[in-house]
PDB file of C-alpha atoms in Angstrom:
ATOM      1  CA  MET A   1      -0.566 -54.832 -36.997  1.00 59.00           C
ATOM      2  CA  LYS A   2      -0.428 -58.680 -38.385  1.00 67.00           C
ATOM      3  CA  ASP A   3      -1.621 -59.185 -42.080  1.00 65.00           C
ATOM      4  CA  ARG A   4      -3.414 -62.485 -42.304  1.00 64.00           C
ATOM      5  CA  GLY A   5      -2.215 -62.440 -45.977  1.00 85.00           C
ATOM      6  CA  LEU A   6       1.070 -62.033 -45.061  1.00 94.00           C
ATOM      7  CA  GLU A   7       1.620 -63.470 -41.183  1.00 94.00           C
ATOM      8  CA  GLY A   8       4.578 -66.622 -41.398  1.00 95.00           C
ATOM      9  CA  ARG A   9       5.615 -65.524 -44.601  1.00 98.00           C
ATOM     10  CA  VAL A  10       9.661 -65.023 -45.064  1.00 98.00           C
ATOM     11  CA  ALA A  11      11.506 -61.897 -46.389  1.00 98.00           C
ATOM     12  CA  VAL A  12      15.102 -61.955 -47.135  1.00 98.00           C
ATOM     13  CA  LEU A  13      16.113 -58.170 -47.379  1.00 98.00           C
ATOM     14  CA  THR A  14      19.800 -57.391 -49.161  1.00 98.00           C
ATOM     15  CA  GLY A  15      21.139 -54.670 -47.553  1.00 98.00           C
ATOM     16  CA  GLY A  16      19.301 -54.917 -44.412  1.00 98.00           C
ATOM     17  CA  GLY A  17      21.303 -53.239 -42.076  1.00 97.00           C
ATOM     18  CA  GLY A  18      20.830 -49.953 -43.547  1.00 95.00           C
ATOM     19  CA  ILE A  19      18.482 -47.709 -42.451  1.00 94.00           C
ATOM     20  CA  LEU A  20      16.121 -47.704 -45.235  1.00 96.00           C
ATOM     21  CA  CYS A  21      16.115 -51.533 -45.045  1.00 97.00           C
ATOM     22  CA  ALA A  22      16.387 -52.070 -41.303  1.00 97.00           C
ATOM     23  CA  SER A  23      12.900 -49.742 -41.058  1.00 97.00           C
ATOM     24  CA  ILE A  24      11.511 -51.926 -43.884  1.00 98.00           C
ATOM     25  CA  ALA A  25      12.396 -55.132 -41.968  1.00 98.00           C
ATOM     26  CA  LEU A  26      10.811 -53.738 -38.812  1.00 98.00           C
ATOM     27  CA  GLY A  27       7.896 -52.983 -40.863  1.00 97.00           C
ATOM     28  CA  LEU A  28       7.306 -56.512 -42.606  1.00 98.00           C
ATOM     29  CA  ALA A  29       7.861 -57.962 -39.045  1.00 97.00           C
ATOM     30  CA  GLN A  30       5.022 -56.172 -37.492  1.00 96.00           C
ATOM     31  CA  ALA A  31       2.548 -57.178 -40.362  1.00 96.00           C
ATOM     32  CA  GLY A  32       3.557 -61.227 -39.369  1.00 97.00           C
ATOM     33  CA  LEU A  33       6.412 -61.776 -41.635  1.00 98.00           C
ATOM     34  CA  ARG A  34       9.781 -63.515 -40.704  1.00 98.00           C
ATOM     35  CA  VAL A  35      12.600 -61.377 -42.060  1.00 98.00           C
ATOM     36  CA  VAL A  36      16.218 -62.360 -43.074  1.00 98.00           C
ATOM     37  CA  LEU A  37      18.697 -59.187 -42.820  1.00 98.00           C
ATOM     38  CA  LEU A  38      21.617 -59.845 -45.227  1.00 98.00           C
ATOM     39  CA  ASP A  39      24.237 -57.458 -45.120  1.00 98.00           C
ATOM     40  CA  LEU A  40      28.023 -57.306 -45.221  1.00 97.00           C
ATOM     41  CA  ASP A  41      28.485 -55.565 -41.995  1.00 97.00           C
ATOM     42  CA  GLU A  42      26.993 -58.302 -40.050  1.00 96.00           C
ATOM     43  CA  GLY A  43      26.806 -55.917 -36.935  1.00 97.00           C
ATOM     44  CA  LYS A  44      24.411 -53.840 -38.606  1.00 97.00           C
ATOM     45  CA  ALA A  45      22.002 -56.695 -39.637  1.00 98.00           C
ATOM     46  CA  ARG A  46      22.353 -58.095 -35.719  1.00 98.00           C
ATOM     47  CA  ALA A  47      21.348 -54.573 -34.702  1.00 98.00           C
ATOM     48  CA  ALA A  48      18.698 -54.693 -37.208  1.00 98.00           C
ATOM     49  CA  LEU A  49      17.363 -57.836 -36.016  1.00 98.00           C
ATOM     50  CA  ARG A  50      17.549 -56.563 -32.139  1.00 98.00           C
ATOM     51  CA  ALA A  51      14.957 -53.865 -33.412  1.00 97.00           C
ATOM     52  CA  VAL A  52      12.756 -56.490 -35.008  1.00 98.00           C
ATOM     53  CA  GLU A  53      12.877 -58.866 -31.964  1.00 98.00           C
ATOM     54  CA  ALA A  54      12.274 -55.983 -29.347  1.00 97.00           C
ATOM     55  CA  ALA A  55       8.943 -55.490 -31.652  1.00 95.00           C
ATOM     56  CA  GLY A  56       7.833 -59.073 -30.916  1.00 96.00           C
ATOM     57  CA  GLY A  57       9.041 -60.195 -34.421  1.00 97.00           C
ATOM     58  CA  ASP A  58      11.342 -62.979 -35.693  1.00 97.00           C
ATOM     59  CA  GLY A  59      13.765 -63.334 -37.679  1.00 98.00           C
ATOM     60  CA  LEU A  60      17.561 -64.094 -38.643  1.00 98.00           C
ATOM     61  CA  ALA A  61      20.813 -61.815 -39.341  1.00 98.00           C
ATOM     62  CA  LEU A  62      23.629 -63.343 -41.734  1.00 98.00           C
ATOM     63  CA  ALA A  63      26.679 -61.814 -43.114  1.00 98.00           C
ATOM     64  CA  GLY A  64      27.109 -61.712 -47.051  1.00 98.00           C
ATOM     65  CA  SER A  65      27.895 -59.622 -50.154  1.00 98.00           C
ATOM     66  CA  VAL A  66      25.703 -59.462 -52.722  1.00 98.00           C
ATOM     67  CA  LEU A  67      28.739 -59.698 -55.385  1.00 98.00           C
ATOM     68  CA  ASP A  68      29.265 -63.047 -54.003  1.00 98.00           C
ATOM     69  CA  ARG A  69      27.352 -65.786 -55.527  1.00 98.00           C
ATOM     70  CA  GLY A  70      28.770 -68.351 -52.626  1.00 98.00           C
ATOM     71  CA  ASP A  71      27.599 -66.222 -49.915  1.00 98.00           C
ATOM     72  CA  LEU A  72      24.287 -65.749 -51.527  1.00 98.00           C
ATOM     73  CA  GLU A  73      23.668 -69.267 -52.023  1.00 98.00           C
ATOM     74  CA  HIS A  74      24.525 -70.248 -48.403  1.00 98.00           C
ATOM     75  CA  ALA A  75      22.019 -67.504 -47.283  1.00 98.00           C
ATOM     76  CA  ALA A  76      19.476 -69.228 -49.283  1.00 98.00           C
ATOM     77  CA  GLU A  77      20.182 -72.599 -48.200  1.00 98.00           C
ATOM     78  CA  THR A  78      20.569 -71.057 -44.252  1.00 98.00           C
ATOM     79  CA  VAL A  79      16.797 -69.523 -44.838  1.00 98.00           C
ATOM     80  CA  LEU A  80      15.363 -72.919 -46.243  1.00 98.00           C
ATOM     81  CA  GLU A  81      17.007 -74.817 -43.056  1.00 98.00           C
ATOM     82  CA  ARG A  82      15.385 -72.618 -40.918  1.00 98.00           C
ATOM     83  CA  PHE A  83      12.180 -71.294 -41.770  1.00 98.00           C
ATOM     84  CA  GLY A  84      11.479 -74.085 -44.945  1.00 98.00           C
ATOM     85  CA  ARG A  85      10.372 -71.267 -47.204  1.00 98.00           C
ATOM     86  CA  LEU A  86      11.325 -68.244 -49.059  1.00 98.00           C
ATOM     87  CA  ASP A  87       8.067 -65.512 -50.259  1.00 98.00           C
ATOM     88  CA  VAL A  88       9.734 -62.441 -51.096  1.00 98.00           C
ATOM     89  CA  LEU A  89      12.902 -60.668 -51.760  1.00 99.00           C
ATOM     90  CA  ILE A  90      13.513 -57.357 -51.295  1.00 99.00           C
ATOM     91  CA  ASN A  91      17.189 -55.770 -53.189  1.00 98.00           C
ATOM     92  CA  GLY A  92      18.016 -53.124 -50.912  1.00 98.00           C
ATOM     93  CA  ALA A  93      21.506 -53.337 -50.988  1.00 97.00           C
ATOM     94  CA  GLY A  94      22.961 -50.519 -52.890  1.00 95.00           C
ATOM     95  CA  GLY A  95      24.439 -47.057 -52.930  1.00 92.00           C
ATOM     96  CA  ASN A  96      26.736 -44.253 -54.104  1.00 92.00           C
ATOM     97  CA  HIS A  97      30.174 -43.645 -53.362  1.00 93.00           C
ATOM     98  CA  PRO A  98      31.984 -39.897 -53.020  1.00 92.00           C
ATOM     99  CA  ARG A  99      34.317 -40.611 -55.800  1.00 95.00           C
ATOM    100  CA  ALA A 100      31.733 -41.479 -58.371  1.00 96.00           C
ATOM    101  CA  THR A 101      29.984 -37.705 -57.481  1.00 94.00           C
ATOM    102  CA  THR A 102      30.957 -34.819 -59.554  1.00 96.00           C
ATOM    103  CA  SER A 103      31.823 -31.233 -57.771  1.00 93.00           C
ATOM    104  CA  ASP A 104      34.012 -28.318 -58.434  1.00 93.00           C
ATOM    105  CA  GLU A 105      36.798 -30.162 -57.289  1.00 95.00           C
ATOM    106  CA  GLN A 106      36.455 -33.743 -59.267  1.00 96.00           C
ATOM    107  CA  SER A 107      34.830 -33.444 -62.766  1.00 97.00           C
ATOM    108  CA  PHE A 108      32.880 -35.872 -65.047  1.00 97.00           C
ATOM    109  CA  PHE A 109      36.179 -36.704 -66.783  1.00 98.00           C
ATOM    110  CA  ASP A 110      38.042 -37.529 -63.854  1.00 97.00           C
ATOM    111  CA  LEU A 111      35.366 -39.617 -62.121  1.00 98.00           C
ATOM    112  CA  PRO A 112      37.701 -42.476 -61.369  1.00 98.00           C
ATOM    113  CA  GLU A 113      36.677 -46.227 -63.016  1.00 98.00           C
ATOM    114  CA  ASP A 114      36.815 -48.277 -59.911  1.00 98.00           C
ATOM    115  CA  ALA A 115      34.491 -45.852 -58.211  1.00 98.00           C
ATOM    116  CA  ILE A 116      31.572 -45.485 -60.922  1.00 98.00           C
ATOM    117  CA  ARG A 117      32.462 -49.904 -61.340  1.00 98.00           C
ATOM    118  CA  PHE A 118      32.048 -49.954 -57.803  1.00 98.00           C
ATOM    119  CA  VAL A 119      28.502 -48.290 -58.148  1.00 98.00           C
ATOM    120  CA  PHE A 120      27.043 -50.049 -60.897  1.00 98.00           C
ATOM    121  CA  ASP A 121      28.386 -53.374 -59.462  1.00 98.00           C
ATOM    122  CA  LEU A 122      26.369 -52.942 -56.287  1.00 98.00           C
ATOM    123  CA  ASN A 123      23.189 -51.476 -57.370  1.00 98.00           C
ATOM    124  CA  ALA A 124      22.687 -52.925 -60.713  1.00 98.00           C
ATOM    125  CA  PHE A 125      24.847 -56.415 -60.691  1.00 98.00           C
ATOM    126  CA  GLY A 126      24.043 -56.934 -56.821  1.00 98.00           C
ATOM    127  CA  THR A 127      20.301 -56.711 -57.993  1.00 98.00           C
ATOM    128  CA  ILE A 128      20.573 -59.550 -60.474  1.00 98.00           C
ATOM    129  CA  LEU A 129      22.991 -61.979 -58.777  1.00 98.00           C
ATOM    130  CA  SER A 130      20.319 -61.898 -55.704  1.00 98.00           C
ATOM    131  CA  CYS A 131      17.676 -62.355 -58.386  1.00 98.00           C
ATOM    132  CA  GLN A 132      19.144 -65.206 -59.638  1.00 98.00           C
ATOM    133  CA  VAL A 133      20.147 -67.100 -56.382  1.00 98.00           C
ATOM    134  CA  PHE A 134      16.830 -66.321 -54.388  1.00 98.00           C
ATOM    135  CA  GLY A 135      14.771 -66.391 -57.401  1.00 98.00           C
ATOM    136  CA  ARG A 136      15.735 -70.239 -58.488  1.00 98.00           C
ATOM    137  CA  VAL A 137      14.395 -71.021 -54.664  1.00 98.00           C
ATOM    138  CA  MET A 138      11.064 -68.836 -55.904  1.00 98.00           C
ATOM    139  CA  ALA A 139      11.125 -70.730 -58.877  1.00 98.00           C
ATOM    140  CA  GLN A 140      11.330 -74.338 -57.452  1.00 97.00           C
ATOM    141  CA  ALA A 141       8.159 -73.156 -55.434  1.00 97.00           C
ATOM    142  CA  GLY A 142       6.356 -71.465 -58.198  1.00 98.00           C
ATOM    143  CA  GLU A 143       5.370 -68.841 -56.221  1.00 98.00           C
ATOM    144  CA  GLY A 144       6.764 -65.778 -55.058  1.00 98.00           C
ATOM    145  CA  VAL A 145       7.600 -61.531 -54.584  1.00 98.00           C
ATOM    146  CA  ILE A 146      10.750 -60.067 -55.710  1.00 99.00           C
ATOM    147  CA  LEU A 147      10.974 -56.653 -54.917  1.00 99.00           C
ATOM    148  CA  ASN A 148      13.688 -54.455 -56.239  1.00 98.00           C
ATOM    149  CA  ILE A 149      14.777 -50.605 -54.859  1.00 98.00           C
ATOM    150  CA  ALA A 150      15.442 -48.153 -57.522  1.00 98.00           C
ATOM    151  CA  SER A 151      15.347 -44.753 -57.037  1.00 96.00           C
ATOM    152  CA  MET A 152      13.898 -41.257 -57.888  1.00 94.00           C
ATOM    153  CA  ASN A 153      17.201 -40.898 -59.844  1.00 92.00           C
ATOM    154  CA  ALA A 154      16.232 -44.026 -62.233  1.00 94.00           C
ATOM    155  CA  ILE A 155      13.343 -41.657 -63.224  1.00 92.00           C
ATOM    156  CA  ARG A 156      14.180 -38.383 -63.391  1.00 90.00           C
ATOM    157  CA  PRO A 157      18.630 -38.051 -63.587  1.00 90.00           C
ATOM    158  CA  LEU A 158      19.870 -36.195 -61.088  1.00 88.00           C
ATOM    159  CA  THR A 159      23.223 -33.942 -61.242  1.00 91.00           C
ATOM    160  CA  ARG A 160      26.451 -34.796 -59.399  1.00 92.00           C
ATOM    161  CA  ILE A 161      25.390 -38.810 -59.515  1.00 94.00           C
ATOM    162  CA  PRO A 162      25.718 -39.697 -63.163  1.00 97.00           C
ATOM    163  CA  ALA A 163      27.002 -43.089 -61.840  1.00 97.00           C
ATOM    164  CA  TYR A 164      24.231 -43.877 -59.152  1.00 96.00           C
ATOM    165  CA  SER A 165      21.609 -42.550 -61.465  1.00 96.00           C
ATOM    166  CA  ALA A 166      22.387 -45.100 -64.415  1.00 97.00           C
ATOM    167  CA  ALA A 167      22.725 -47.822 -62.148  1.00 98.00           C
ATOM    168  CA  LYS A 168      19.261 -47.372 -60.301  1.00 98.00           C
ATOM    169  CA  ALA A 169      17.799 -46.877 -63.955  1.00 98.00           C
ATOM    170  CA  ALA A 170      19.496 -50.092 -64.683  1.00 98.00           C
ATOM    171  CA  VAL A 171      17.648 -51.951 -62.133  1.00 98.00           C
ATOM    172  CA  ALA A 172      14.451 -50.060 -62.898  1.00 98.00           C
ATOM    173  CA  ASN A 173      14.719 -51.553 -66.418  1.00 98.00           C
ATOM    174  CA  PHE A 174      15.713 -55.140 -64.955  1.00 98.00           C
ATOM    175  CA  THR A 175      12.824 -55.114 -62.850  1.00 98.00           C
ATOM    176  CA  GLN A 176      10.311 -54.971 -65.800  1.00 98.00           C
ATOM    177  CA  TRP A 177      12.473 -56.809 -68.089  1.00 98.00           C
ATOM    178  CA  LEU A 178      12.626 -60.103 -65.167  1.00 98.00           C
ATOM    179  CA  ALA A 179       8.909 -59.395 -64.655  1.00 98.00           C
ATOM    180  CA  VAL A 180       8.363 -60.615 -67.917  1.00 98.00           C
ATOM    181  CA  HIS A 181      10.483 -63.173 -68.239  1.00 98.00           C
ATOM    182  CA  LEU A 182       9.617 -65.036 -65.286  1.00 98.00           C
ATOM    183  CA  SER A 183       6.026 -64.878 -66.301  1.00 98.00           C
ATOM    184  CA  GLN A 184       6.653 -66.408 -69.501  1.00 98.00           C
ATOM    185  CA  THR A 185       9.222 -68.934 -68.681  1.00 98.00           C
ATOM    186  CA  VAL A 186       8.895 -70.042 -65.347  1.00 98.00           C
ATOM    187  CA  SER A 187       5.732 -69.334 -63.422  1.00 98.00           C
ATOM    188  CA  PRO A 188       3.196 -66.476 -63.330  1.00 97.00           C
ATOM    189  CA  GLY A 189       2.958 -66.762 -59.630  1.00 98.00           C
ATOM    190  CA  ILE A 190       6.297 -64.712 -58.977  1.00 98.00           C
ATOM    191  CA  ARG A 191       5.845 -60.939 -58.971  1.00 98.00           C
ATOM    192  CA  VAL A 192       8.634 -58.398 -59.672  1.00 99.00           C
ATOM    193  CA  ASN A 193       7.996 -54.932 -58.710  1.00 98.00           C
ATOM    194  CA  ALA A 194      10.088 -51.845 -57.494  1.00 98.00           C
ATOM    195  CA  ILE A 195       9.979 -49.102 -55.598  1.00 98.00           C
ATOM    196  CA  ALA A 196      11.877 -45.825 -56.513  1.00 98.00           C
ATOM    197  CA  PRO A 197      12.248 -43.536 -52.714  1.00 97.00           C
ATOM    198  CA  GLY A 198      12.975 -39.680 -53.305  1.00 96.00           C
ATOM    199  CA  PHE A 199      15.185 -38.251 -50.766  1.00 93.00           C
ATOM    200  CA  PHE A 200      15.502 -39.771 -47.620  1.00 91.00           C
ATOM    201  CA  LEU A 201      18.474 -39.227 -45.326  1.00 82.00           C
ATOM    202  CA  THR A 202      20.694 -42.169 -45.749  1.00 76.00           C
ATOM    203  CA  GLU A 203      24.194 -42.689 -45.099  1.00 71.00           C
ATOM    204  CA  GLN A 204      25.259 -42.478 -48.713  1.00 67.00           C
ATOM    205  CA  ASN A 205      23.602 -39.307 -49.580  1.00 73.00           C
ATOM    206  CA  ARG A 206      23.952 -37.250 -46.055  1.00 77.00           C
ATOM    207  CA  PHE A 207      27.146 -35.279 -47.060  1.00 76.00           C
ATOM    208  CA  LEU A 208      24.790 -34.199 -50.224  1.00 75.00           C
ATOM    209  CA  LEU A 209      22.338 -32.889 -48.335  1.00 82.00           C
ATOM    210  CA  GLU A 210      23.377 -31.613 -44.573  1.00 82.00           C
ATOM    211  CA  THR A 211      25.995 -30.470 -43.336  1.00 84.00           C
ATOM    212  CA  ALA A 212      28.444 -31.210 -40.733  1.00 82.00           C
ATOM    213  CA  GLU A 213      26.523 -28.899 -38.662  1.00 85.00           C
ATOM    214  CA  GLY A 214      23.132 -30.799 -39.345  1.00 81.00           C
ATOM    215  CA  ASP A 215      21.790 -27.599 -41.911  1.00 86.00           C
ATOM    216  CA  THR A 216      20.622 -28.351 -45.035  1.00 87.00           C
ATOM    217  CA  THR A 217      23.115 -27.707 -48.193  1.00 91.00           C
ATOM    218  CA  PRO A 218      22.212 -25.597 -51.064  1.00 89.00           C
ATOM    219  CA  ARG A 219      21.461 -29.011 -52.928  1.00 87.00           C
ATOM    220  CA  GLY A 220      18.990 -29.639 -49.940  1.00 90.00           C
ATOM    221  CA  ALA A 221      17.258 -26.661 -50.495  1.00 92.00           C
ATOM    222  CA  GLN A 222      16.908 -26.978 -53.935  1.00 92.00           C
ATOM    223  CA  ILE A 223      15.296 -30.528 -53.427  1.00 91.00           C
ATOM    224  CA  LEU A 224      13.239 -29.512 -51.260  1.00 93.00           C
ATOM    225  CA  ALA A 225      11.862 -26.716 -52.888  1.00 94.00           C
ATOM    226  CA  HIS A 226      11.274 -29.247 -55.858  1.00 94.00           C
ATOM    227  CA  THR A 227       9.339 -31.336 -53.222  1.00 96.00           C
ATOM    228  CA  PRO A 228       5.604 -30.356 -52.890  1.00 96.00           C
ATOM    229  CA  MET A 229       5.251 -32.195 -49.727  1.00 96.00           C
ATOM    230  CA  GLY A 230       8.223 -30.260 -48.588  1.00 94.00           C
ATOM    231  CA  ARG A 231      10.168 -32.238 -46.411  1.00 93.00           C
ATOM    232  CA  PHE A 232      12.825 -35.441 -47.030  1.00 93.00           C
ATOM    233  CA  GLY A 233      11.526 -38.741 -46.402  1.00 94.00           C
ATOM    234  CA  GLU A 234      11.230 -40.422 -43.805  1.00 93.00           C
ATOM    235  CA  PRO A 235      11.750 -44.807 -43.659  1.00 95.00           C
ATOM    236  CA  ARG A 236       8.405 -45.390 -42.179  1.00 96.00           C
ATOM    237  CA  ASP A 237       6.907 -43.861 -45.414  1.00 97.00           C
ATOM    238  CA  LEU A 238       8.233 -46.975 -47.429  1.00 98.00           C
ATOM    239  CA  TRP A 239       5.971 -49.150 -45.130  1.00 98.00           C
ATOM    240  CA  GLY A 240       2.666 -48.866 -47.076  1.00 97.00           C
ATOM    241  CA  THR A 241       3.732 -49.376 -50.585  1.00 98.00           C
ATOM    242  CA  VAL A 242       5.929 -52.411 -49.815  1.00 98.00           C
ATOM    243  CA  LEU A 243       3.457 -54.328 -47.768  1.00 98.00           C
ATOM    244  CA  TRP A 244       0.727 -53.617 -50.610  1.00 98.00           C
ATOM    245  CA  LEU A 245       3.865 -54.984 -53.205  1.00 98.00           C
ATOM    246  CA  VAL A 246       4.346 -57.535 -51.026  1.00 98.00           C
ATOM    247  CA  SER A 247       0.957 -58.873 -50.274  1.00 97.00           C
ATOM    248  CA  PRO A 248      -1.748 -60.362 -52.243  1.00 96.00           C
ATOM    249  CA  ALA A 249      -3.747 -57.157 -52.327  1.00 96.00           C
ATOM    250  CA  SER A 250      -1.341 -56.579 -55.206  1.00 98.00           C
ATOM    251  CA  ALA A 251      -1.975 -60.109 -56.739  1.00 97.00           C
ATOM    252  CA  PHE A 252      -2.058 -58.524 -60.245  1.00 98.00           C
ATOM    253  CA  VAL A 253       0.668 -55.757 -60.395  1.00 98.00           C
ATOM    254  CA  HIS A 254       3.318 -56.575 -61.996  1.00 98.00           C
ATOM    255  CA  GLY A 255       6.518 -55.013 -63.206  1.00 98.00           C
ATOM    256  CA  ILE A 256       5.859 -51.566 -62.323  1.00 98.00           C
ATOM    257  CA  VAL A 257       8.342 -49.069 -60.742  1.00 98.00           C
ATOM    258  CA  VAL A 258       6.406 -46.619 -57.618  1.00 98.00           C
ATOM    259  CA  PRO A 259       7.836 -43.967 -56.852  1.00 98.00           C
ATOM    260  CA  ILE A 260       7.766 -43.086 -53.250  1.00 98.00           C
ATOM    261  CA  ASP A 261       8.860 -39.299 -53.514  1.00 97.00           C
ATOM    262  CA  GLY A 262       6.939 -36.647 -51.824  1.00 97.00           C
ATOM    263  CA  GLY A 263       5.438 -35.726 -55.255  1.00 97.00           C
ATOM    264  CA  PHE A 264       8.905 -34.569 -56.750  1.00 96.00           C
ATOM    265  CA  SER A 265       8.050 -36.665 -60.091  1.00 95.00           C
ATOM    266  CA  ALA A 266       4.812 -34.867 -60.494  1.00 95.00           C
ATOM    267  CA  TYR A 267       6.649 -31.312 -60.192  1.00 95.00           C
ATOM    268  CA  SER A 268       7.860 -29.461 -63.581  1.00 90.00           C
ATOM    269  CA  GLY A 269       9.273 -26.603 -61.229  1.00 88.00           C
ATOM    270  CA  VAL A 270       6.585 -23.757 -61.952  1.00 87.00           C
TER     271      VAL A 270
END
């Protein structure tokens, strides 16, 4: 269903070929936005765009790395050439790395430096660099919406994934910093917020939550036991909050991180 406050606007989604962002793109398109899916894997971006187009939406699929300023600048130029505007940036590129995860076989003290750096670069630096490049376009227009994707790990650090938890905490902190900075030095017409998804099955975390046979792992079972709603999130569970945060309905909402976690962050375990 199209939203009069969003129809015709243009949203760029980094990591647009991923499970969560591809779903968010579909929700945005159904609300009337044109979506630009930027992903390191152009094949995934194109697949996500085909789903958008099949639902009657319009958009663009681009290949590019959030760690390459040149790629991002080229993407921004392409968006302006194609659509003439850029209204929304959703920083969805991110993920963990198996070698940055502790286990019985790999202690914290032995986590490889390159794996830790990979996680910090992809999640934190990639978000900052994207905000610099696409945010500059919004600064020139004096308005826009930036939505970062943090994680429940940013609010309640989880065992086994120190790099990912710390990197997402950096994203949450940066979200608040950027909100204040842009309002005070650039334009109060640019809003910055973040969502903190709880436990959604994705390519990055499936090995932690499900066995190869599709059964719930002990870690997955522990998570479900501490999630009052008793299930993992589904990608569509993000739609409502995302649409609210990028729309005029949240015009005075700025610098917050919204949990979407089935109650996980509210449950003390007793």
